[in-house]
Amino acid sequence: MPPWRLRQPSLLDKLTPFQLDKLAAMTHRRTYKPGELLFQQGDLQERVFVIRTGTVRAFYTAATGREITLAYWQDGDLLGALGVFGRAAYGWSCQAVTTTKAYAILGTDMRTLVATIPEFAVAVVEALSFKVQWLSRLIQMFGTESVRERLAHLLDTLCELYGQPQKEGIAISTPLTHEDLAAMVGASRQWVTTALAVFQERGILKIRKRQLLILRRDLLRG
């Protein structure tokens, strides 16, 4: 298992029902359809978001137009918070992958929540700390690992996050396409398709319709 945490600590799990009611009263509840942006890179940050249910993709768009997927966030995760206590532009975009319900919190309300709910303040600090570690790990990975190593590492991480043990191995059933995997490792879709075929020939995995079955997870780490 990788030595870093794979999931952001949930902001909602630490709150009592009374505190959750207070959070709900001070925020806007929004629903986003698949493909809809919660916020866009470069826009002035006015709100932060806490996912209630759903999956959100965070991605960075380079000047060339190329997209790099940074992470996928889920229930209880905090989004767009790196400039939460000051006026700044969003450094990346967040887009709903599935139907997503979220709390949208104005910066001024965020200050009030942090000041009046200690548990919420601790959860925000934990979430921000996680994001710094996650981004540091991404920089390290892109700077020191080959594309094939990054793909193997990604598949191992997906086993940990979404893997479902089966008789033959670990099934990964997510909405991720080959293009999504390519965006997460900095490669082309064609390269990922070829690399997965090579992994299949070596007996590491089996490619199924909308599913990857990992047969030898240990070889992804070797």
XYZ file of C-alpha atoms in Angstrom:
222
model
C 0.000 0.000 0.000
C 1.395 3.469 -0.835
C 2.874 5.349 2.166
C 0.618 8.396 1.697
C -3.075 8.735 2.413
C -5.272 8.009 -0.585
C -8.405 9.745 0.616
C -8.898 13.274 1.795
C -10.235 13.333 5.380
C -13.987 13.955 5.182
C -15.188 17.301 6.502
C -18.667 15.953 7.126
C -17.757 12.887 9.191
C -16.387 15.005 12.033
C -19.523 17.097 12.494
C -22.469 16.420 14.797
C -26.039 16.556 13.416
C -26.419 20.034 14.986
C -23.203 21.232 13.336
C -24.258 19.760 9.995
C -27.523 21.687 10.256
C -25.566 24.875 10.919
C -23.353 24.180 7.912
C -26.391 23.604 5.714
C -28.055 26.808 6.944
C -25.025 28.922 5.975
C -24.430 27.437 2.552
C -26.106 26.947 -0.796
C -26.979 23.390 -1.787
C -26.264 22.796 -5.442
C -26.641 19.863 -7.795
C -24.364 19.388 -10.811
C -25.021 17.147 -13.779
C -22.248 14.944 -15.219
C -19.910 17.164 -17.229
C -20.973 20.378 -15.481
C -18.244 22.586 -14.002
C -18.319 23.504 -10.320
C -15.690 26.127 -11.072
C -13.206 26.911 -13.829
C -9.478 27.534 -13.756
C -8.672 31.257 -13.764
C -12.041 32.415 -12.403
C -11.962 34.581 -9.290
C -12.531 32.404 -6.275
C -15.631 33.390 -4.348
C -16.709 30.026 -2.942
C -15.374 26.730 -1.756
C -17.263 23.470 -2.096
C -17.846 20.403 0.041
C -19.123 17.353 -1.833
C -22.199 15.805 -0.253
C -22.554 12.977 -2.780
C -20.996 12.243 -6.150
C -17.617 12.263 -7.875
C -15.716 15.312 -9.141
C -12.658 15.480 -11.380
C -10.029 18.162 -10.737
C -7.927 19.022 -13.786
C -5.380 21.592 -14.939
C -5.426 23.046 -18.453
C -2.067 24.076 -19.905
C -1.608 27.024 -22.264
C -1.486 24.523 -25.140
C -4.969 23.327 -24.231
C -3.759 19.977 -22.907
C -5.534 18.767 -19.781
C -3.910 16.940 -16.870
C -6.194 15.245 -14.374
C -5.037 15.990 -10.829
C -7.452 13.933 -8.749
C -10.954 12.575 -8.330
C -12.832 13.778 -5.233
C -15.825 12.233 -3.510
C -18.238 12.526 -0.561
C -17.014 14.856 2.185
C -14.095 16.275 0.182
C -13.235 19.978 0.159
C -12.734 21.672 -3.224
C -11.219 24.986 -4.271
C -9.898 25.834 -0.833
C -6.271 26.821 -1.370
C -7.237 30.515 -1.548
C -10.175 30.273 0.810
C -9.089 33.077 3.145
C -8.039 35.543 0.476
C -8.997 36.702 -3.008
C -7.350 34.470 -5.584
C -8.091 32.732 -8.859
C -8.851 29.044 -9.043
C -5.668 27.213 -10.026
C -7.556 24.384 -11.751
C -11.073 23.351 -12.727
C -13.468 20.913 -11.084
C -16.074 19.035 -13.105
C -18.797 16.634 -12.009
C -18.224 13.077 -13.229
C -21.483 11.742 -11.824
C -24.520 13.648 -10.586
C -23.011 15.569 -7.691
C -24.577 17.383 -4.767
C -22.400 19.897 -2.948
C -22.396 22.682 -0.414
C -21.220 25.971 -1.973
C -19.749 28.175 0.756
C -18.921 31.873 0.376
C -15.500 32.888 1.698
C -17.035 35.109 4.394
C -19.253 32.263 5.599
C -16.266 29.930 5.567
C -14.510 32.235 8.033
C -17.540 32.179 10.309
C -17.815 28.395 10.191
C -14.130 27.941 11.004
C -14.367 30.423 13.877
C -17.495 28.941 15.449
C -17.135 25.179 14.847
C -13.735 23.923 16.092
C -14.287 20.471 14.594
C -14.892 22.041 11.206
C -11.724 24.126 11.539
C -9.682 21.003 12.320
C -11.235 19.192 9.353
C -10.339 22.083 7.017
C -6.722 22.036 8.209
C -6.553 18.263 7.669
C -8.044 18.615 4.184
C -5.599 21.364 3.194
C -2.680 19.362 4.575
C -3.799 16.369 2.527
C -3.988 18.477 -0.647
C -0.439 19.793 -0.146
C 0.849 16.237 0.318
C -1.117 14.998 -2.697
C 0.188 17.764 -4.981
C 3.743 17.209 -3.703
C 3.384 13.529 -4.553
C 2.133 14.373 -8.056
C 5.150 16.627 -8.654
C 7.483 13.894 -7.410
C 5.780 11.260 -9.560
C 5.888 13.307 -12.764
C 9.504 14.294 -12.104
C 10.990 10.899 -11.267
C 8.843 8.103 -12.737
C 8.480 6.924 -16.306
C 5.029 6.981 -17.906
C 4.764 3.191 -17.538
C 5.666 3.432 -13.838
C 3.057 6.169 -13.392
C 0.385 4.011 -15.028
C 1.289 1.031 -12.828
C 1.210 3.261 -9.765
C -2.185 4.674 -10.805
C -3.671 1.206 -11.267
C -2.377 0.195 -7.837
C -3.983 3.302 -6.332
C -7.286 2.559 -8.095
C -7.178 -0.940 -6.585
C -6.960 0.652 -3.158
C -9.694 3.193 -3.803
C -12.202 1.290 -5.916
C -11.016 -2.330 -6.018
C -13.564 -5.100 -5.500
C -11.968 -8.451 -4.581
C -13.025 -11.311 -6.841
C -11.950 -14.911 -7.228
C -9.435 -14.124 -9.997
C -8.160 -10.826 -8.646
C -9.262 -7.249 -7.969
C -11.902 -5.666 -10.227
C -11.699 -1.922 -10.832
C -15.091 -0.605 -11.910
C -15.014 3.178 -12.307
C -16.228 5.662 -14.934
C -12.587 6.189 -16.013
C -11.920 5.799 -19.729
C -8.534 5.200 -21.358
C -8.516 8.929 -22.104
C -9.056 9.672 -18.396
C -6.197 7.359 -17.421
C -3.995 9.059 -20.010
C -4.773 12.485 -18.567
C -3.796 11.256 -15.113
C -0.378 9.951 -16.151
C 0.516 12.539 -18.790
C 0.295 10.300 -21.850
C -1.825 9.853 -24.959
C -4.909 7.659 -25.023
C -3.259 5.458 -27.645
C -0.224 4.942 -25.407
C -2.389 3.906 -22.452
C -4.377 1.476 -24.605
C -1.118 -0.101 -25.825
C 0.369 -0.225 -22.317
C -2.740 -1.913 -20.894
C -2.533 -4.494 -23.688
C 1.089 -5.172 -22.725
C 0.102 -5.549 -19.069
C -2.570 -8.016 -20.182
C -0.045 -10.047 -22.214
C 2.172 -10.260 -19.130
C -0.685 -11.593 -17.036
C -0.860 -8.523 -14.802
C -4.454 -7.679 -15.674
C -7.389 -8.611 -17.831
C -9.273 -5.991 -19.856
C -13.048 -6.288 -19.683
C -15.844 -4.059 -20.914
C -15.888 -1.015 -18.596
C -13.732 -2.882 -16.104
C -10.128 -3.815 -15.413
C -9.417 -7.026 -13.518
C -6.040 -6.849 -11.782
C -4.625 -10.378 -11.596
C -1.177 -9.607 -10.126
C -1.270 -6.404 -8.107
C 2.175 -7.187 -6.722
C 3.664 -6.753 -10.197
C 2.297 -3.222 -10.381
C 4.538 -2.345 -7.440
C 7.621 -4.148 -8.586
